[in-house]
PDB file of C-alpha atoms in Angstrom:
ATOM      1  CA  UNK A   1     -44.106 -54.209 -38.542  1.00 75.00           C
ATOM      2  CA  UNK A   2     -46.230 -57.336 -38.249  1.00 94.00           C
ATOM      3  CA  UNK A   3     -49.271 -58.264 -40.268  1.00 96.00           C
ATOM      4  CA  UNK A   4     -52.576 -57.329 -38.656  1.00 97.00           C
ATOM      5  CA  UNK A   5     -56.198 -58.238 -39.220  1.00 98.00           C
ATOM      6  CA  UNK A   6     -58.353 -55.634 -40.968  1.00 98.00           C
ATOM      7  CA  UNK A   7     -62.115 -55.675 -41.385  1.00 98.00           C
ATOM      8  CA  UNK A   8     -63.807 -54.150 -44.424  1.00 97.00           C
ATOM      9  CA  UNK A   9     -67.199 -54.185 -46.075  1.00 98.00           C
ATOM     10  CA  UNK A  10     -66.264 -54.882 -49.695  1.00 98.00           C
ATOM     11  CA  UNK A  11     -68.984 -54.795 -52.337  1.00 97.00           C
ATOM     12  CA  UNK A  12     -71.564 -55.425 -49.626  1.00 96.00           C
ATOM     13  CA  UNK A  13     -69.740 -58.396 -48.051  1.00 97.00           C
ATOM     14  CA  UNK A  14     -67.961 -58.281 -44.695  1.00 98.00           C
ATOM     15  CA  UNK A  15     -64.335 -59.258 -45.278  1.00 98.00           C
ATOM     16  CA  UNK A  16     -61.382 -59.773 -42.938  1.00 97.00           C
ATOM     17  CA  UNK A  17     -57.837 -59.905 -44.206  1.00 97.00           C
ATOM     18  CA  UNK A  18     -54.363 -60.018 -42.745  1.00 97.00           C
ATOM     19  CA  UNK A  19     -52.000 -57.444 -44.182  1.00 98.00           C
ATOM     20  CA  UNK A  20     -49.223 -55.094 -43.252  1.00 97.00           C
ATOM     21  CA  UNK A  21     -50.745 -51.782 -42.079  1.00 98.00           C
ATOM     22  CA  UNK A  22     -49.008 -49.766 -44.807  1.00 98.00           C
ATOM     23  CA  UNK A  23     -49.835 -52.238 -47.581  1.00 98.00           C
ATOM     24  CA  UNK A  24     -51.694 -50.467 -50.365  1.00 98.00           C
ATOM     25  CA  UNK A  25     -55.432 -51.016 -50.548  1.00 98.00           C
ATOM     26  CA  UNK A  26     -54.932 -51.680 -54.275  1.00 98.00           C
ATOM     27  CA  UNK A  27     -52.705 -54.680 -53.522  1.00 98.00           C
ATOM     28  CA  UNK A  28     -55.011 -56.001 -50.798  1.00 98.00           C
ATOM     29  CA  UNK A  29     -57.994 -55.833 -53.168  1.00 98.00           C
ATOM     30  CA  UNK A  30     -56.184 -57.452 -56.093  1.00 98.00           C
ATOM     31  CA  UNK A  31     -53.876 -59.955 -54.401  1.00 97.00           C
ATOM     32  CA  UNK A  32     -55.579 -60.564 -51.078  1.00 97.00           C
ATOM     33  CA  UNK A  33     -59.232 -60.539 -52.140  1.00 97.00           C
ATOM     34  CA  UNK A  34     -58.922 -61.454 -55.831  1.00 97.00           C
ATOM     35  CA  UNK A  35     -60.739 -58.326 -57.045  1.00 97.00           C
ATOM     36  CA  UNK A  36     -58.617 -57.741 -60.129  1.00 97.00           C
ATOM     37  CA  UNK A  37     -60.982 -55.283 -61.805  1.00 95.00           C
ATOM     38  CA  UNK A  38     -59.192 -52.476 -59.975  1.00 96.00           C
ATOM     39  CA  UNK A  39     -56.117 -51.745 -62.096  1.00 96.00           C
ATOM     40  CA  UNK A  40     -52.700 -50.336 -61.328  1.00 96.00           C
ATOM     41  CA  UNK A  41     -51.730 -47.724 -63.867  1.00 94.00           C
ATOM     42  CA  UNK A  42     -49.161 -45.341 -62.459  1.00 94.00           C
ATOM     43  CA  UNK A  43     -48.987 -46.316 -58.782  1.00 94.00           C
ATOM     44  CA  UNK A  44     -48.781 -42.614 -57.921  1.00 95.00           C
ATOM     45  CA  UNK A  45     -52.417 -41.481 -57.836  1.00 95.00           C
ATOM     46  CA  UNK A  46     -52.173 -39.692 -61.182  1.00 94.00           C
ATOM     47  CA  UNK A  47     -54.139 -41.892 -63.601  1.00 96.00           C
ATOM     48  CA  UNK A  48     -57.347 -43.046 -61.850  1.00 96.00           C
ATOM     49  CA  UNK A  49     -57.080 -46.676 -62.998  1.00 96.00           C
ATOM     50  CA  UNK A  50     -57.197 -47.819 -59.362  1.00 97.00           C
ATOM     51  CA  UNK A  51     -60.258 -45.781 -58.343  1.00 98.00           C
ATOM     52  CA  UNK A  52     -62.586 -47.283 -55.758  1.00 98.00           C
ATOM     53  CA  UNK A  53     -65.309 -45.810 -53.589  1.00 98.00           C
ATOM     54  CA  UNK A  54     -64.574 -45.685 -49.865  1.00 98.00           C
ATOM     55  CA  UNK A  55     -67.616 -44.726 -47.826  1.00 98.00           C
ATOM     56  CA  UNK A  56     -69.030 -43.215 -51.026  1.00 97.00           C
ATOM     57  CA  UNK A  57     -65.992 -41.092 -51.860  1.00 98.00           C
ATOM     58  CA  UNK A  58     -63.828 -41.659 -54.930  1.00 98.00           C
ATOM     59  CA  UNK A  59     -60.211 -42.472 -54.012  1.00 98.00           C
ATOM     60  CA  UNK A  60     -57.058 -43.769 -55.646  1.00 98.00           C
ATOM     61  CA  UNK A  61     -56.537 -47.120 -53.945  1.00 98.00           C
ATOM     62  CA  UNK A  62     -52.816 -47.038 -54.757  1.00 98.00           C
ATOM     63  CA  UNK A  63     -52.442 -44.177 -52.264  1.00 98.00           C
ATOM     64  CA  UNK A  64     -54.484 -45.628 -49.387  1.00 98.00           C
ATOM     65  CA  UNK A  65     -52.811 -47.857 -46.797  1.00 98.00           C
ATOM     66  CA  UNK A  66     -55.053 -50.698 -45.690  1.00 98.00           C
ATOM     67  CA  UNK A  67     -54.857 -49.415 -42.099  1.00 98.00           C
ATOM     68  CA  UNK A  68     -56.644 -46.248 -43.239  1.00 98.00           C
ATOM     69  CA  UNK A  69     -59.402 -48.304 -44.875  1.00 98.00           C
ATOM     70  CA  UNK A  70     -60.068 -50.477 -41.823  1.00 98.00           C
ATOM     71  CA  UNK A  71     -63.758 -50.457 -40.926  1.00 98.00           C
ATOM     72  CA  UNK A  72     -64.845 -48.735 -44.138  1.00 98.00           C
ATOM     73  CA  UNK A  73     -67.235 -49.673 -46.916  1.00 98.00           C
ATOM     74  CA  UNK A  74     -65.414 -50.200 -50.203  1.00 98.00           C
ATOM     75  CA  UNK A  75     -67.002 -50.545 -53.627  1.00 98.00           C
ATOM     76  CA  UNK A  76     -64.908 -51.781 -56.532  1.00 98.00           C
ATOM     77  CA  UNK A  77     -65.870 -52.187 -60.173  1.00 97.00           C
ATOM     78  CA  UNK A  78     -67.007 -55.720 -59.337  1.00 96.00           C
ATOM     79  CA  UNK A  79     -69.528 -54.342 -56.856  1.00 96.00           C
ATOM     80  CA  UNK A  80     -71.402 -51.706 -58.812  1.00 93.00           C
ATOM     81  CA  UNK A  81     -73.642 -53.883 -60.968  1.00 85.00           C
ATOM     82  CA  UNK A  82     -75.555 -55.493 -58.128  1.00 73.00           C
ATOM     83  CA  UNK A  83     -76.090 -58.714 -60.047  1.00 76.00           C
ATOM     84  CA  UNK A  84     -76.160 -60.062 -63.579  1.00 82.00           C
ATOM     85  CA  UNK A  85     -77.448 -56.835 -65.123  1.00 86.00           C
ATOM     86  CA  UNK A  86     -74.698 -54.294 -65.870  1.00 90.00           C
ATOM     87  CA  UNK A  87     -74.895 -50.944 -64.099  1.00 92.00           C
ATOM     88  CA  UNK A  88     -76.355 -48.174 -66.330  1.00 93.00           C
ATOM     89  CA  UNK A  89     -72.906 -46.546 -66.462  1.00 95.00           C
ATOM     90  CA  UNK A  90     -71.373 -49.791 -67.710  1.00 94.00           C
ATOM     91  CA  UNK A  91     -74.138 -50.062 -70.325  1.00 93.00           C
ATOM     92  CA  UNK A  92     -73.486 -46.501 -71.475  1.00 95.00           C
ATOM     93  CA  UNK A  93     -69.729 -47.065 -71.777  1.00 93.00           C
ATOM     94  CA  UNK A  94     -70.363 -50.113 -73.951  1.00 92.00           C
ATOM     95  CA  UNK A  95     -72.988 -48.369 -76.075  1.00 93.00           C
ATOM     96  CA  UNK A  96     -70.776 -45.326 -76.737  1.00 93.00           C
ATOM     97  CA  UNK A  97     -67.455 -47.096 -77.220  1.00 90.00           C
ATOM     98  CA  UNK A  98     -66.099 -45.501 -74.057  1.00 89.00           C
ATOM     99  CA  UNK A  99     -64.348 -48.740 -73.129  1.00 87.00           C
ATOM    100  CA  UNK A 100     -61.396 -49.448 -75.364  1.00 84.00           C
ATOM    101  CA  UNK A 101     -58.385 -51.361 -74.014  1.00 87.00           C
ATOM    102  CA  UNK A 102     -59.972 -51.629 -70.559  1.00 85.00           C
ATOM    103  CA  UNK A 103     -57.084 -50.283 -68.482  1.00 91.00           C
ATOM    104  CA  UNK A 104     -58.791 -47.035 -67.474  1.00 93.00           C
ATOM    105  CA  UNK A 105     -62.359 -48.304 -67.769  1.00 94.00           C
ATOM    106  CA  UNK A 106     -62.962 -49.488 -64.176  1.00 95.00           C
ATOM    107  CA  UNK A 107     -61.662 -46.209 -62.764  1.00 96.00           C
ATOM    108  CA  UNK A 108     -63.596 -44.137 -65.297  1.00 96.00           C
ATOM    109  CA  UNK A 109     -66.798 -46.016 -64.543  1.00 96.00           C
ATOM    110  CA  UNK A 110     -66.415 -45.568 -60.786  1.00 97.00           C
ATOM    111  CA  UNK A 111     -65.605 -41.870 -61.302  1.00 97.00           C
ATOM    112  CA  UNK A 112     -68.770 -41.590 -63.399  1.00 97.00           C
ATOM    113  CA  UNK A 113     -70.886 -43.364 -60.772  1.00 96.00           C
ATOM    114  CA  UNK A 114     -69.525 -40.956 -58.163  1.00 97.00           C
ATOM    115  CA  UNK A 115     -70.154 -37.969 -60.443  1.00 97.00           C
ATOM    116  CA  UNK A 116     -73.742 -38.964 -61.212  1.00 96.00           C
ATOM    117  CA  UNK A 117     -74.542 -39.428 -57.531  1.00 95.00           C
ATOM    118  CA  UNK A 118     -73.397 -35.863 -56.987  1.00 96.00           C
ATOM    119  CA  UNK A 119     -74.817 -34.393 -60.213  1.00 96.00           C
ATOM    120  CA  UNK A 120     -77.554 -36.590 -61.745  1.00 95.00           C
ATOM    121  CA  UNK A 121     -77.648 -34.389 -64.878  1.00 95.00           C
ATOM    122  CA  UNK A 122     -74.102 -32.991 -65.138  1.00 96.00           C
ATOM    123  CA  UNK A 123     -73.159 -30.281 -67.599  1.00 96.00           C
ATOM    124  CA  UNK A 124     -69.974 -30.462 -69.685  1.00 95.00           C
ATOM    125  CA  UNK A 125     -67.872 -28.675 -67.051  1.00 96.00           C
ATOM    126  CA  UNK A 126     -69.079 -30.980 -64.271  1.00 97.00           C
ATOM    127  CA  UNK A 127     -68.240 -34.013 -66.424  1.00 96.00           C
ATOM    128  CA  UNK A 128     -64.733 -32.713 -67.113  1.00 95.00           C
ATOM    129  CA  UNK A 129     -64.248 -31.961 -63.420  1.00 96.00           C
ATOM    130  CA  UNK A 130     -65.714 -35.315 -62.348  1.00 96.00           C
ATOM    131  CA  UNK A 131     -63.366 -37.245 -64.625  1.00 96.00           C
ATOM    132  CA  UNK A 132     -60.348 -35.080 -63.849  1.00 94.00           C
ATOM    133  CA  UNK A 133     -57.479 -37.318 -62.735  1.00 92.00           C
ATOM    134  CA  UNK A 134     -58.537 -40.213 -64.962  1.00 93.00           C
ATOM    135  CA  UNK A 135     -56.249 -40.794 -67.917  1.00 92.00           C
ATOM    136  CA  UNK A 136     -57.176 -42.648 -71.100  1.00 89.00           C
ATOM    137  CA  UNK A 137     -54.813 -43.229 -73.977  1.00 84.00           C
ATOM    138  CA  UNK A 138     -57.304 -44.893 -76.338  1.00 83.00           C
ATOM    139  CA  UNK A 139     -60.532 -42.927 -76.722  1.00 75.00           C
ATOM    140  CA  UNK A 140     -59.573 -39.276 -76.886  1.00 77.00           C
ATOM    141  CA  UNK A 141     -62.188 -38.769 -74.135  1.00 88.00           C
ATOM    142  CA  UNK A 142     -65.088 -37.796 -76.426  1.00 91.00           C
ATOM    143  CA  UNK A 143     -66.600 -41.296 -76.301  1.00 92.00           C
ATOM    144  CA  UNK A 144     -66.182 -41.302 -72.537  1.00 94.00           C
ATOM    145  CA  UNK A 145     -67.918 -37.917 -72.214  1.00 94.00           C
ATOM    146  CA  UNK A 146     -70.723 -39.232 -74.450  1.00 94.00           C
ATOM    147  CA  UNK A 147     -70.978 -42.313 -72.219  1.00 95.00           C
ATOM    148  CA  UNK A 148     -71.356 -40.118 -69.135  1.00 96.00           C
ATOM    149  CA  UNK A 149     -74.123 -38.138 -70.818  1.00 95.00           C
ATOM    150  CA  UNK A 150     -75.865 -41.358 -71.889  1.00 94.00           C
ATOM    151  CA  UNK A 151     -75.492 -42.815 -68.384  1.00 94.00           C
ATOM    152  CA  UNK A 152     -77.139 -39.706 -66.953  1.00 94.00           C
ATOM    153  CA  UNK A 153     -80.020 -40.224 -69.403  1.00 90.00           C
ATOM    154  CA  UNK A 154     -80.217 -43.895 -68.263  1.00 78.00           C
ATOM    155  CA  UNK A 155     -80.446 -42.751 -64.642  1.00 74.00           C
ATOM    156  CA  UNK A 156     -76.953 -44.020 -63.853  1.00 61.00           C
ATOM    157  CA  UNK A 157     -76.681 -42.919 -60.235  1.00 56.00           C
ATOM    158  CA  UNK A 158     -77.960 -46.065 -58.525  1.00 56.00           C
TER     159      UNK A 158
END
């Protein structure tokens, strides 16, 4: 199959890129567009390190072929702050020690942004459900859960 041109709205910017239709969105973002904040953990959709928002929905970019993302709006970790000021979720992760080695952090933060848009004041069960599918080997999750609670208090759904 030949490379084709795909059009995306990435972090608010219209982008066009040539890629093979079945090329993973993860690879297009990292290698084609230089957005290396999105991480590859497992490559099988099990760890959440590659989470991005596509048209407002949380997805594992390692499982999405670029052809499926054509014409969509994609938000990566680089696109959530909206400028020099960190997003409230990023601030909360830093304040609570929810970011350790950094491998899972972009995916966890995007999962939290998605969660807080759905549930601005989530309870413990909603937090566990919202972060389900995101693996962390450093924090033991308690600091991450605290960061989600703090982000909700900050008004982290913007």
